[in-house]
mmCIF file of C-alpha atoms in Angstrom:
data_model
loop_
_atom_site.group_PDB
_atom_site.id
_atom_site.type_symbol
_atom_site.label_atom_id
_atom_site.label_comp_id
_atom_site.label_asym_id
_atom_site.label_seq_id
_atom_site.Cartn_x
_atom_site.Cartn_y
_atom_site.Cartn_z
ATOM 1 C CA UNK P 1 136.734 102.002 136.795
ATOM 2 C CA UNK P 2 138.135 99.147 135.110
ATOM 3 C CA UNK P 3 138.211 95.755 136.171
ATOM 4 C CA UNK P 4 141.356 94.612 138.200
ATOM 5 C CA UNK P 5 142.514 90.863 136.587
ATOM 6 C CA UNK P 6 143.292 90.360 140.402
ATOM 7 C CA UNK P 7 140.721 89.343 142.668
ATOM 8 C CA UNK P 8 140.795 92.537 145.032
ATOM 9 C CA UNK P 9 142.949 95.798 144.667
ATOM 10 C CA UNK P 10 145.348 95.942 148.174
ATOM 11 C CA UNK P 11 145.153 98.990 149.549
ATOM 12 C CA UNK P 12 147.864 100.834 152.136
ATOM 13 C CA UNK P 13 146.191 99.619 155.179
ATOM 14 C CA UNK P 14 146.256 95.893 153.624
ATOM 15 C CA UNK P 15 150.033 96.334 152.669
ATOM 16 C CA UNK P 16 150.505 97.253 156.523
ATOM 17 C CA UNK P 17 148.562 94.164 157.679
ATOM 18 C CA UNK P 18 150.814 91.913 155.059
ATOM 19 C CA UNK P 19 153.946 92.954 157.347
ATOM 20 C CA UNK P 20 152.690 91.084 159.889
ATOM 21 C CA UNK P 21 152.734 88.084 157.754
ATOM 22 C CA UNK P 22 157.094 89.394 157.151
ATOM 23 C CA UNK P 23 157.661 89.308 160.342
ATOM 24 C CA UNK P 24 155.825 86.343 161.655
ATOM 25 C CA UNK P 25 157.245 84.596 158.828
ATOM 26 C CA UNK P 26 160.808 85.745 160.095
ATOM 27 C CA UNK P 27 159.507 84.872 163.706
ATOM 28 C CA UNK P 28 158.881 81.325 162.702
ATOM 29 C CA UNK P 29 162.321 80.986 160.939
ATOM 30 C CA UNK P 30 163.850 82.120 164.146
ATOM 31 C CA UNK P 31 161.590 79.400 166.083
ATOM 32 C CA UNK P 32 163.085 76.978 164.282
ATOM 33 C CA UNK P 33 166.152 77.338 164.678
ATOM 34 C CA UNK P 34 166.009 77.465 168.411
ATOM 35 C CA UNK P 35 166.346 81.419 168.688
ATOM 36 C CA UNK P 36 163.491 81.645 170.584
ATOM 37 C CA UNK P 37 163.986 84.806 172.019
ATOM 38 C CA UNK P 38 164.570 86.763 168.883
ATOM 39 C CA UNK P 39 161.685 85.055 167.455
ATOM 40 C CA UNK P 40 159.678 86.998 170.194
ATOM 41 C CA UNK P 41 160.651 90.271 169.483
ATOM 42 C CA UNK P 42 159.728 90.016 165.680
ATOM 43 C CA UNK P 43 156.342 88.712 166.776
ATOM 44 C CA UNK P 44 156.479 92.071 168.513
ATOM 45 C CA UNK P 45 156.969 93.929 165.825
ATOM 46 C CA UNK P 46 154.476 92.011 164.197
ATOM 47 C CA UNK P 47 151.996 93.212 166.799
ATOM 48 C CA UNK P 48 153.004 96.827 166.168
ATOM 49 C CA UNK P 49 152.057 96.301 162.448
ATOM 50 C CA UNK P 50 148.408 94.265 163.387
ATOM 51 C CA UNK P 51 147.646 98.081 165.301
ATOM 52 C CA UNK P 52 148.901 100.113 162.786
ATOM 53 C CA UNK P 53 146.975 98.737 160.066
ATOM 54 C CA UNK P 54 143.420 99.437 161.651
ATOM 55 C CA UNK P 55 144.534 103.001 162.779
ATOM 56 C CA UNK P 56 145.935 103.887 159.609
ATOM 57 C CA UNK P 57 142.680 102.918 157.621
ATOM 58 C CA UNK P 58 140.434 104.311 159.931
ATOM 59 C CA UNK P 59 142.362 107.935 159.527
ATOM 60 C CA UNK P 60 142.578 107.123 155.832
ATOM 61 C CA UNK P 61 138.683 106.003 155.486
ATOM 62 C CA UNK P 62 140.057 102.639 154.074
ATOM 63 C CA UNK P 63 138.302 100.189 156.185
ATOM 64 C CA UNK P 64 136.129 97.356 154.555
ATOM 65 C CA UNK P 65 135.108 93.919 155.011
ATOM 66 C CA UNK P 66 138.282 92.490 153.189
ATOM 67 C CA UNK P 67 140.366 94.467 155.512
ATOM 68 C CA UNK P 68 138.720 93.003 158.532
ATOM 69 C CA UNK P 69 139.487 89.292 157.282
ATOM 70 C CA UNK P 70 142.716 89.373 156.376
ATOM 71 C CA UNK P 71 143.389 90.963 159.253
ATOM 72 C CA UNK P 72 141.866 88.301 161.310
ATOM 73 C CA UNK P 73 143.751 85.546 159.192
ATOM 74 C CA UNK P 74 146.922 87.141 160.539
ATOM 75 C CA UNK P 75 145.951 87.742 163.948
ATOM 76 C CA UNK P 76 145.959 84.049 163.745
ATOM 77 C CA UNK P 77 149.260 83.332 162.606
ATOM 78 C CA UNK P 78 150.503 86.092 164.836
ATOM 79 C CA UNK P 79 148.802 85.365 168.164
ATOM 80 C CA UNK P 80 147.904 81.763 167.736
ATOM 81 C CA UNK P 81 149.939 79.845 165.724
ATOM 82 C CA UNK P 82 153.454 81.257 166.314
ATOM 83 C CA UNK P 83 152.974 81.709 169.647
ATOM 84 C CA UNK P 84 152.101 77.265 169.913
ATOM 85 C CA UNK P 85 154.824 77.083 167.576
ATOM 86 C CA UNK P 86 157.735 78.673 169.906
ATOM 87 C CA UNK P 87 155.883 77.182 172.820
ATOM 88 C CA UNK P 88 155.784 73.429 171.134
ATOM 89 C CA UNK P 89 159.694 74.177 170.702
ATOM 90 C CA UNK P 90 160.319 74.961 174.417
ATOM 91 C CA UNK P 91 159.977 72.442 175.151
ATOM 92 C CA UNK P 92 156.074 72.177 175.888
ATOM 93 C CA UNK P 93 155.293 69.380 173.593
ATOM 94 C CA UNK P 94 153.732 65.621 174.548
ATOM 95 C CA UNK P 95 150.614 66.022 176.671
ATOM 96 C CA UNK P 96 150.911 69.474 177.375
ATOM 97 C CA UNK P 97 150.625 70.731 173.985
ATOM 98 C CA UNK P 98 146.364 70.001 174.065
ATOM 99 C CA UNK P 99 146.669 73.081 175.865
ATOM 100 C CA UNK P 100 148.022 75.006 172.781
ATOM 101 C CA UNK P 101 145.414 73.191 170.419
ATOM 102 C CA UNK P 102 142.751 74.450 173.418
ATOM 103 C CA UNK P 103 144.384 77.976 173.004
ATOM 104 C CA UNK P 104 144.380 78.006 169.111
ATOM 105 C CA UNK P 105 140.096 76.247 169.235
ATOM 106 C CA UNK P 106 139.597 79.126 171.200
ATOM 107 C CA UNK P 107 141.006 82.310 169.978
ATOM 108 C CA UNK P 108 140.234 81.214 166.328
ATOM 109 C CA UNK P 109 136.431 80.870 167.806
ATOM 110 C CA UNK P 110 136.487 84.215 169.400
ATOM 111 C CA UNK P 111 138.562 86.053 165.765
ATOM 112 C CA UNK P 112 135.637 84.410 164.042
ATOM 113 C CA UNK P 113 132.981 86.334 166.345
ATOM 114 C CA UNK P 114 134.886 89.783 166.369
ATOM 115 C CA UNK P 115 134.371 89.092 162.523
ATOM 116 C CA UNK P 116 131.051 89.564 162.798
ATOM 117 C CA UNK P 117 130.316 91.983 165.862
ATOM 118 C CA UNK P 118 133.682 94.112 165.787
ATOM 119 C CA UNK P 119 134.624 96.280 169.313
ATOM 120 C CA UNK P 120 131.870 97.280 171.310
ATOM 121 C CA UNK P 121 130.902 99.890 173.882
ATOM 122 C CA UNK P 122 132.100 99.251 177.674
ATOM 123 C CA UNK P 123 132.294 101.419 180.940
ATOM 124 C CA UNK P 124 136.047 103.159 179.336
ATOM 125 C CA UNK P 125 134.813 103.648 175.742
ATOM 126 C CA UNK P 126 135.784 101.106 172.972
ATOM 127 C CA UNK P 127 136.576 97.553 174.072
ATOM 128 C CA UNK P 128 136.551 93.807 172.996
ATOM 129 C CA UNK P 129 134.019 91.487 173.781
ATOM 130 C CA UNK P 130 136.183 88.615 175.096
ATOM 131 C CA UNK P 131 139.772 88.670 175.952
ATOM 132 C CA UNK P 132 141.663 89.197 172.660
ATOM 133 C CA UNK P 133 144.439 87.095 171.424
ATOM 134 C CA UNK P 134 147.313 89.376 171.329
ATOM 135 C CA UNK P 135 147.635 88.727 174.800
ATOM 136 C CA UNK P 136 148.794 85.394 173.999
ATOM 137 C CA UNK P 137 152.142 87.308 173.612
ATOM 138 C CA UNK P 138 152.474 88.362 176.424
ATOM 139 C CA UNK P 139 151.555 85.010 178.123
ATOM 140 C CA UNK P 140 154.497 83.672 176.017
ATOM 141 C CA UNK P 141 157.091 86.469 177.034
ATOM 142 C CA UNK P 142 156.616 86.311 180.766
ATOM 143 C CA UNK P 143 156.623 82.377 180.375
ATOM 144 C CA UNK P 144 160.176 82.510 178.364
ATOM 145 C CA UNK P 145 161.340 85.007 180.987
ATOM 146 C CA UNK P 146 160.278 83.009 183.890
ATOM 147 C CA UNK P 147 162.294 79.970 182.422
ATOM 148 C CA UNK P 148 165.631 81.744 183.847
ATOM 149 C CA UNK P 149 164.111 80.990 186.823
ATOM 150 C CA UNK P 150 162.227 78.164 187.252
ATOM 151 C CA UNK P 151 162.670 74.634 186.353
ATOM 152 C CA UNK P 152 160.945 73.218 183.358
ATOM 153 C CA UNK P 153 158.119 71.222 185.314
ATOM 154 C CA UNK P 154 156.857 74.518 187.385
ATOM 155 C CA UNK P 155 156.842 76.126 184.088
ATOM 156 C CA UNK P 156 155.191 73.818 182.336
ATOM 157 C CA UNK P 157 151.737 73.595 185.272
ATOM 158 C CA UNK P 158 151.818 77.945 185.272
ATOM 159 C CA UNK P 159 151.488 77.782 181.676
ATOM 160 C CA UNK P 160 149.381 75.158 181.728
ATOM 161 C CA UNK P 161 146.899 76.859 184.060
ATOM 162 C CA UNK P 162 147.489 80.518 182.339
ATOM 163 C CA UNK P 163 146.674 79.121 179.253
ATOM 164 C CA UNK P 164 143.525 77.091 180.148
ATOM 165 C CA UNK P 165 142.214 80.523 181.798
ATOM 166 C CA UNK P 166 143.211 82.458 178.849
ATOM 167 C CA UNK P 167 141.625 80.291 176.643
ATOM 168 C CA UNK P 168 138.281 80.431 178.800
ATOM 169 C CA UNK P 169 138.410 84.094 178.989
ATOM 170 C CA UNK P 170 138.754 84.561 175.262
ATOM 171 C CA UNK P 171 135.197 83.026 174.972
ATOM 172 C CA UNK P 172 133.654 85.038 177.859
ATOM 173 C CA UNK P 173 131.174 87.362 176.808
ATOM 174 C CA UNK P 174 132.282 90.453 179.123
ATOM 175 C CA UNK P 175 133.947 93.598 177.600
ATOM 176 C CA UNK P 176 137.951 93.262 178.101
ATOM 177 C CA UNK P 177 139.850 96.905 177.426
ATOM 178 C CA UNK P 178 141.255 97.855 174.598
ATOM 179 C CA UNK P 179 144.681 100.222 173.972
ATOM 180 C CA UNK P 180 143.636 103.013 172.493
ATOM 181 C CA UNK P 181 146.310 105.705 172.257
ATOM 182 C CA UNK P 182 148.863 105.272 169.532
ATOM 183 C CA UNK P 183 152.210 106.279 171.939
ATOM 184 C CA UNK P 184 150.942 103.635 174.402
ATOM 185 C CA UNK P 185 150.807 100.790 171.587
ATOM 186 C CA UNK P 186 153.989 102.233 170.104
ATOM 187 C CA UNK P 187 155.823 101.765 173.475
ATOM 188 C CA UNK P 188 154.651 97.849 174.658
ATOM 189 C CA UNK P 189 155.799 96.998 171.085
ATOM 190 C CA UNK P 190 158.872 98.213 170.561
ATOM 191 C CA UNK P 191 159.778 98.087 174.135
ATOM 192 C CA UNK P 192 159.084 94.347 173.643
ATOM 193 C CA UNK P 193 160.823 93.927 170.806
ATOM 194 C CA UNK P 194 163.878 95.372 171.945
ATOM 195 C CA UNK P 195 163.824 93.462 175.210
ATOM 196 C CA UNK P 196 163.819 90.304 173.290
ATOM 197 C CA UNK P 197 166.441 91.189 170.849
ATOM 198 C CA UNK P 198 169.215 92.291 173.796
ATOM 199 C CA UNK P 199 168.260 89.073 175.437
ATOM 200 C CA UNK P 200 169.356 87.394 172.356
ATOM 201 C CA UNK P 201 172.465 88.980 171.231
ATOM 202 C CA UNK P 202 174.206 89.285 175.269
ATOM 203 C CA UNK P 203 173.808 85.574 174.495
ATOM 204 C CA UNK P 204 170.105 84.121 176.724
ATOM 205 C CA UNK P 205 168.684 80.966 175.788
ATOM 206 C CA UNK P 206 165.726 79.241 176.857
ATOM 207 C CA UNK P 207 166.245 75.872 178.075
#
């Protein structure tokens, strides 16, 4: 085969993975201009596109090192950084935002392990050693929802405290589970996504 001028040939799986860097992108466009609820529901869809990718090149016997790293470099922008970056624009900024720099140490710590020993075997099949970061999405949905409720102070010490656990647990070396059917994945991210999008448009704001 002839040598590519590039420096690596994409491949379908990679061009899935790359839509997660669309739609964070979009995400963080949204963030800044104070739509913080639609910015959730593209980081949604952004999930949908981080499990798709590994699915669809395991099917397609397209999995390879290069795969696994830009993968990780986008599970980073998807479940670290835009995730501190809606949270910073909450209103969670000063002092409280060490706990987002705690959050981002950690979860690029653990993506930098999962590099190197991938799932592993627990008690219900295939699972992650460590919590993984996509649940930092969900920590930031249930905190924007509970903002219609509670005033910004008791927000700010839950998330403080869910954050500081989270951030523990994505370093502690026990098996955490891992979705594994398709419809299941399929269903928390589009559900997700189109929570966040009706909240938007019948006119919610976070404040």
């Amino acid at each position: 085969m002839k040598p590519s001028h590039f420096l690596v040939r994409l491949n379908s799986a990679d061009c899935i993975t790359l839509f997660g860097l669309l739609f964070s992108a979009i995400a963080m466009v949204c963030a800044l201009n104070q739509q913080l609820l639609l910015s959730v529901s593209w980081l949604f869809l952004a999930m949908l596109a981080d499990a798709l990718d590994g699915i669809w090149a395991r099917r397609n016997k397209l999995v390879r090192a290069f795969g696994r790293y830009l993968d990780g470099f986008m599970d980073q922008l998807i479940y670290l950084i835009s995730p501190a970056v809606v949270l910073y624009l909450s209103g969670f900024d000063g002092y409280w935002s060490l706990f987002l720099l705690l959050m981002i140490a950690c979860g690029s710590i653990r993506l930098s392990v999962f590099n190197e020993v991938g799932n592993i075997e627990g008690s219900s099949g295939l699972s992650y050693l460590g919590m993984p970061v996509f649940w930092s999405l969900f920590i930031l949905s249930a905190y924007l929802l509970l903002r219609f409720v509670l005033p910004p102070l008791s927000g700010y010490l839950l998330l403080s405290v869910t954050l500081l656990l989270f951030s523990i647990a994505m370093l502690w070396r026990r098996p955490f589970y891992k979705f594994k059917h398709l419809s299941v994945i399929i269903g928390i991210t589009l559900s997700g996504a189109f929570t966040f999008f009706w909240l938007h448009f019948r006119g919610f704001c976070v404040v």
